[in-house]
XYZ file of N, CA and C in Angstrom:
276
model
N 10.829 41.415 3.499
C 10.425 41.519 4.282
C 8.997 42.354 4.061
N 8.015 41.536 4.711
C 6.025 42.017 4.065
C 7.164 42.868 5.876
N 6.408 44.517 6.081
C 6.214 45.249 6.863
C 4.824 45.094 7.706
N 4.561 45.059 8.849
C 3.264 45.091 9.433
C 2.955 46.206 10.725
N 2.055 46.276 10.462
C 1.866 47.470 11.765
C 1.945 47.402 13.265
N 2.272 47.397 14.155
C 2.615 47.608 15.492
C 1.684 47.120 15.943
N 0.590 48.053 16.022
C -0.403 47.180 17.165
C -0.664 45.449 16.270
N -0.865 45.715 14.263
C -1.232 44.496 14.230
C 0.056 43.267 15.322
N 1.010 43.373 14.904
C 2.003 42.110 15.503
C 1.707 42.143 16.885
N 1.691 42.972 18.112
C 1.442 42.294 19.037
C 0.761 42.109 19.354
N -0.463 41.791 18.940
C -1.984 41.409 18.897
C -1.906 40.052 18.245
N -0.732 39.843 17.055
C -0.832 38.408 17.117
C -0.123 37.579 17.921
N 1.543 38.392 18.327
C 2.289 37.779 19.419
C 0.910 37.788 20.806
N 0.195 38.206 21.070
C -0.586 37.353 22.220
C -1.655 36.780 21.774
N -1.949 36.437 20.860
C -3.016 35.359 20.808
C -1.650 34.402 20.314
N -0.537 34.317 19.810
C 0.448 32.987 19.707
C 0.805 32.882 21.176
N 1.212 34.162 22.237
C 1.499 33.598 23.253
C 0.506 32.743 24.340
N -1.147 33.150 24.201
C -2.240 31.914 24.795
C -1.892 30.531 24.040
N -1.794 30.333 22.775
C -2.203 28.962 22.038
C -0.557 28.772 22.780
N 0.375 29.215 22.916
C 1.634 28.756 23.588
C 1.221 28.360 24.797
N 0.832 28.981 25.455
C 0.618 28.782 26.969
C -0.753 27.896 27.351
N -1.908 27.703 26.463
C -2.495 26.556 26.531
C -1.845 24.952 25.796
N -1.455 25.555 25.019
C -0.732 23.660 24.298
C 0.769 23.507 25.283
N 1.491 24.090 26.078
C 1.959 24.598 27.334
C 1.706 23.464 27.869
N 0.682 24.404 29.309
C -0.328 23.519 30.245
C -0.526 22.326 29.808
N -0.946 21.870 28.523
C -1.547 20.396 28.738
C -0.259 19.373 28.592
N 0.667 19.971 27.819
C 2.050 19.166 28.076
C 2.577 18.992 29.015
N 2.451 19.813 29.849
C 3.005 19.868 31.593
C 2.242 18.874 32.132
N 0.878 19.132 32.208
C -0.156 18.373 32.906
C -0.660 16.601 31.927
N -0.655 16.644 30.980
C -0.356 14.976 30.422
C 0.965 14.722 30.996
N 2.593 15.536 31.250
C 3.546 14.542 31.168
C 3.705 14.173 33.088
N 3.395 15.110 33.877
C 2.975 14.881 35.129
C 1.932 14.107 35.516
N 0.991 14.058 34.733
C -0.004 12.064 34.925
C 1.024 11.169 34.912
N 1.928 11.094 33.043
C 2.016 9.709 33.053
C 3.121 9.340 33.756
N 3.919 10.874 33.687
C 4.961 9.919 34.865
C 4.981 10.072 35.488
N 4.555 10.567 36.993
C 3.638 10.283 38.012
C 2.492 10.247 38.707
N 1.688 10.507 38.139
C 0.213 10.361 38.263
C 0.115 11.392 38.928
N 0.621 12.775 38.998
C 0.434 13.964 39.250
C -1.210 14.788 38.487
N -2.072 15.335 39.352
C -2.756 15.922 38.778
C -2.734 17.421 38.294
N -3.259 18.195 37.493
C -2.984 19.434 36.823
C -2.594 20.464 38.000
N -3.597 20.125 38.755
C -3.643 21.349 39.866
C -2.471 21.106 40.746
N -1.212 20.106 40.646
C -0.447 19.874 41.233
C 0.862 20.907 40.741
N 1.077 20.397 39.418
C 1.518 21.748 38.594
C 1.769 22.608 38.667
N -0.060 23.502 38.621
C 0.181 24.259 38.741
C 0.792 25.087 40.969
N -0.033 24.181 41.562
C 0.794 24.872 42.261
C 2.645 24.850 42.324
N 3.012 23.849 41.638
C 4.385 24.426 41.612
C 4.969 25.341 40.966
N 4.346 26.013 39.850
C 4.314 26.957 39.099
C 4.678 27.883 40.557
N 2.911 28.172 41.534
C 2.563 28.683 42.396
C 3.812 29.197 42.853
N 4.674 27.666 43.476
C 5.197 27.432 44.604
C 7.190 28.445 44.117
N 7.104 29.399 43.602
C 7.951 29.652 43.063
C 7.878 30.822 44.067
N 6.869 31.817 43.579
C 6.490 32.650 44.261
C 5.933 32.879 45.716
N 5.050 31.146 46.083
C 4.817 30.963 47.413
C 4.967 30.427 47.791
N 6.727 29.418 47.832
C 6.980 29.180 48.287
C 6.083 27.982 48.729
N 6.145 26.642 49.997
C 5.834 25.948 50.744
C 3.518 26.250 50.907
N 3.954 27.216 50.597
C 2.361 27.429 50.844
C 1.162 27.265 49.545
N 1.944 27.381 48.389
C 1.249 27.194 47.424
C 1.139 25.767 47.455
N 0.901 24.731 47.946
C 0.507 23.376 48.128
C -0.579 23.240 49.567
N -0.686 24.513 50.292
C -1.379 23.605 51.143
C -2.551 25.146 51.708
N -2.016 26.205 50.309
C -3.142 27.227 50.439
C -4.432 26.353 49.858
N -5.598 26.758 48.919
C -6.577 26.493 48.434
C -6.548 26.739 47.132
N -7.169 26.480 46.201
C -7.083 26.779 44.655
C -6.945 28.085 44.248
N -7.440 29.155 45.057
C -5.972 30.394 44.483
C -4.775 29.651 43.992
N -4.209 29.249 45.094
C -2.755 29.167 44.155
C -2.877 28.549 42.884
N -3.772 27.660 43.165
C -3.931 26.802 41.468
C -3.976 27.522 40.373
N -4.764 29.059 40.748
C -5.615 29.614 39.998
C -3.876 30.849 39.653
N -3.373 30.722 40.646
C -2.796 32.062 40.444
C -1.205 31.433 39.534
N -1.295 29.845 39.607
C 0.268 29.089 39.219
C -0.507 29.040 37.710
N -0.982 28.962 37.365
C -1.879 29.432 35.876
C -1.723 30.460 35.408
N -1.909 31.565 36.382
C -2.054 32.717 35.636
C -0.440 33.467 35.987
N 0.685 32.361 35.993
C 1.731 33.023 36.319
C 2.476 32.072 34.466
N 2.399 30.791 35.125
C 2.094 30.281 33.799
C 2.071 30.834 32.547
N 1.094 31.369 32.014
C 0.292 32.315 31.087
C 1.618 33.979 31.194
N 1.820 33.940 31.827
C 2.610 35.253 32.115
C 3.785 35.409 31.455
N 4.012 33.567 31.878
C 6.151 33.099 31.262
C 5.611 33.274 29.780
N 4.544 32.075 29.478
C 4.174 32.163 27.929
C 4.626 33.581 27.453
N 3.582 33.855 27.638
C 3.214 35.354 26.966
C 4.438 36.026 26.739
N 5.608 36.242 27.923
C 6.966 37.017 27.721
C 7.062 36.426 27.238
N 7.900 34.716 26.585
C 9.163 34.438 25.729
C 8.041 34.543 24.856
N 7.027 34.432 24.432
C 6.657 34.435 23.472
C 7.159 35.967 22.729
N 6.073 37.080 23.494
C 6.546 38.388 23.128
C 8.425 38.569 22.926
N 8.852 37.835 23.338
C 10.264 38.363 23.266
C 11.068 37.819 22.024
N 10.512 36.694 21.777
C 10.864 36.283 19.943
C 10.435 37.155 19.078
N 9.174 37.254 19.342
C 8.540 38.334 17.588
C 9.032 39.200 17.757
N 9.711 40.181 19.187
C 10.714 41.121 19.343
C 12.206 40.711 18.703
N 12.343 39.961 19.245
C 14.039 39.858 18.477
C 14.061 38.793 17.352
N 12.910 37.942 16.866
C 13.347 37.026 15.991
C 13.688 38.177 14.660
N 13.058 39.324 14.260
C 13.349 40.464 13.367
C 14.852 40.468 13.723
N 15.711 40.440 14.357
C 16.354 41.532 14.493
C 17.914 40.133 14.297
N 17.672 39.401 14.728
C 18.341 37.848 13.949
C 19.029 37.384 12.621
N 19.983 37.568 12.012
C 20.684 37.549 11.242
C 20.852 35.995 10.496
N 20.834 35.095 11.601
C 21.257 34.079 11.149
C 20.020 33.082 10.582
N 18.718 33.454 11.662
C 17.232 32.537 11.175
C 16.624 33.352 9.792
């Protein structure tokens, strides 16, 4: 297996996490619109409601931006977890 420097691995993981975040945001927005006619701001208000409850639906666009931020934090976290755990998985 090829050895990769730790800083380079972290950079690749962050770039991958950002790509995952963008694609997941597009997929969630499209799915919500096609299934229920919901706009992307409602999707990200829903994400923000995990932290802010019902205030996320009545707050301004700051709640949409916070929901988007939370979405990317989650996407980056899962991607970093995968990058850390993948080399340790013998099955894969």
